Coordinates of C-alpha atoms in Angstrom, one line a residue:
M8 CA 166.1 56.1 -101.8
P9 CA 166.1 58.3 -98.8
F10 CA 168.4 61.3 -98.6
Y11 CA 170.5 62.0 -95.5
Q12 CA 171.9 65.2 -94.1
K13 CA 174.4 64.9 -91.4
L14 CA 175.1 67.7 -88.9
G15 CA 177.6 67.0 -86.1
E16 CA 178.7 63.6 -84.8
M17 CA 176.6 60.5 -85.5
P18 CA 176.9 56.8 -84.9
R19 CA 177.7 54.5 -87.8
K20 CA 174.2 53.0 -87.8
H21 CA 170.8 54.1 -86.5
H22 CA 169.4 52.9 -83.2
I23 CA 172.6 51.6 -81.6
W24 CA 174.6 52.6 -78.5
F25 CA 176.2 56.0 -79.2
S26 CA 179.0 56.6 -76.7
R27 CA 180.1 60.1 -75.7
D28 CA 183.8 59.5 -75.7
G29 CA 185.6 62.1 -73.6
A30 CA 182.4 64.0 -72.9
G31 CA 182.0 62.8 -69.3
P32 CA 179.2 60.8 -67.8
G33 CA 175.7 61.0 -69.2
Y34 CA 172.5 61.9 -67.4
R35 CA 172.7 58.8 -65.2
N36 CA 176.4 58.1 -65.7
E37 CA 175.9 56.0 -68.8
G38 CA 178.2 58.1 -71.0
I39 CA 175.8 57.9 -74.0
Y40 CA 173.7 60.2 -76.2
Y41 CA 170.0 59.6 -76.1
E42 CA 168.2 59.1 -79.5
H43 CA 165.1 60.9 -80.4
V44 CA 163.3 60.1 -83.6
V45 CA 161.0 62.9 -84.9
T46 CA 158.3 62.4 -87.6
T47 CA 155.0 63.8 -88.6
E48 CA 154.3 61.4 -91.4
G49 CA 155.3 58.1 -89.9
F50 CA 158.5 56.2 -90.8
N51 CA 157.7 55.7 -94.5
E52 CA 158.3 59.4 -95.1
A53 CA 161.2 61.8 -94.1
Y54 CA 162.1 61.8 -90.4
S55 CA 164.9 63.2 -88.2
I56 CA 167.1 61.4 -85.6
M57 CA 168.4 63.7 -83.0
Y58 CA 170.8 62.9 -80.2
H59 CA 170.5 64.5 -76.7
L60 CA 172.7 64.7 -73.6
R61 CA 169.5 64.0 -71.5
P62 CA 166.6 61.7 -72.3
P63 CA 164.0 63.7 -74.4
T64 CA 161.1 61.4 -73.4
R65 CA 160.4 62.4 -69.9
V66 CA 156.9 63.8 -69.5
R67 CA 155.8 65.2 -66.2
N68 CA 152.1 65.4 -67.0
V69 CA 149.6 65.3 -69.8
K70 CA 146.5 67.4 -69.8
L71 CA 143.8 68.3 -72.3
L72 CA 143.6 72.0 -73.0
K73 CA 140.0 73.1 -73.2
C74 CA 139.0 74.7 -76.5
E75 CA 136.4 77.5 -76.4
E76 CA 133.4 77.0 -78.5
L77 CA 133.8 78.8 -81.8
K78 CA 130.9 81.0 -82.9
K79 CA 130.5 81.8 -86.6
V80 CA 129.2 85.2 -87.5
T81 CA 126.2 84.7 -89.7
D82 CA 126.3 86.2 -93.2
S83 CA 128.7 89.0 -92.4
P84 CA 129.6 91.1 -95.4
L85 CA 133.1 90.6 -96.7
R86 CA 135.0 93.7 -95.6
H87 CA 138.2 94.8 -93.9
H88 CA 138.4 94.4 -90.1
H89 CA 140.8 96.1 -87.7
L90 CA 141.5 93.5 -85.0
K91 CA 142.6 95.4 -82.0
T92 CA 144.2 92.5 -80.2
A93 CA 146.4 94.7 -78.0
N94 CA 143.2 95.5 -76.1
I95 CA 142.4 91.9 -75.2
P96 CA 142.6 91.5 -71.4
R97 CA 145.5 89.5 -69.9
K98 CA 144.5 86.1 -68.6
G99 CA 146.1 82.7 -67.8
D100 CA 149.4 81.7 -69.2
L101 CA 150.6 81.3 -72.8
Y102 CA 148.3 78.4 -73.5
T103 CA 145.3 78.7 -71.1
G104 CA 144.9 82.4 -72.0
R105 CA 144.4 81.8 -75.7
I106 CA 141.4 83.5 -77.3
P107 CA 140.3 82.5 -80.8
I108 CA 140.3 85.4 -83.2
L109 CA 139.8 84.0 -86.7
F110 CA 138.9 80.5 -87.9
N111 CA 137.8 78.4 -90.8
Q112 CA 137.5 74.6 -91.4
D113 CA 141.3 74.1 -91.6
V114 CA 142.9 76.6 -89.1
I115 CA 142.3 78.6 -86.0
A116 CA 144.2 81.8 -85.2
Y117 CA 144.5 82.5 -81.5
R118 CA 145.8 85.5 -79.6
S119 CA 147.3 85.2 -76.1
R120 CA 148.2 87.9 -73.6
P121 CA 149.5 86.0 -70.6
A122 CA 148.8 87.3 -67.1
K123 CA 151.5 85.1 -65.5
A124 CA 155.1 84.7 -66.5
Y125 CA 156.2 81.6 -68.4
D126 CA 158.1 79.2 -66.2
K127 CA 161.4 78.4 -67.9
F128 CA 161.1 74.8 -66.7
E129 CA 157.6 74.3 -68.1
Y130 CA 157.5 73.1 -71.7
Y131 CA 154.6 72.4 -74.0
K132 CA 154.1 70.0 -76.9
N133 CA 150.9 69.7 -78.9
G134 CA 150.5 66.0 -79.2
G135 CA 147.5 66.0 -81.6
A136 CA 148.0 68.7 -84.2
D137 CA 150.5 70.9 -86.0
E138 CA 151.0 74.3 -84.4
I139 CA 152.9 77.5 -85.0
I140 CA 153.6 79.8 -82.1
F141 CA 154.8 83.4 -82.9
V142 CA 156.2 85.3 -79.9
F143 CA 156.1 89.0 -80.4
K144 CA 157.6 90.1 -77.1
G145 CA 159.3 88.3 -74.2

């Protein structure tokens, strides 16, 4: 039996018309909330249903980000390393300026020092993998 956690206002059933009574017109004057189902394991596992004021599905473009070829250091002795990542030159934006620092068969750790400012209207979603982005400054 699935468990449910409710935060805020929700419709009585999933996937039905959810009116925004008294909240004014919607994105295109429909006066509704837009449903967004989020899952990483398919619909047989846990998933979330979120409701938005504007449609969450609008995609302006899709592009493949190029991944640099990873080069393994051959038979390096196991020792401590001081990774001076603050000395990495600035290049590209948050995503195109990524440089791989460490990797193994399961994960790649990148460092990015963007040369150009992030456009507040430009959003990014990795469609093919899990990703964690840590922002130190900015």
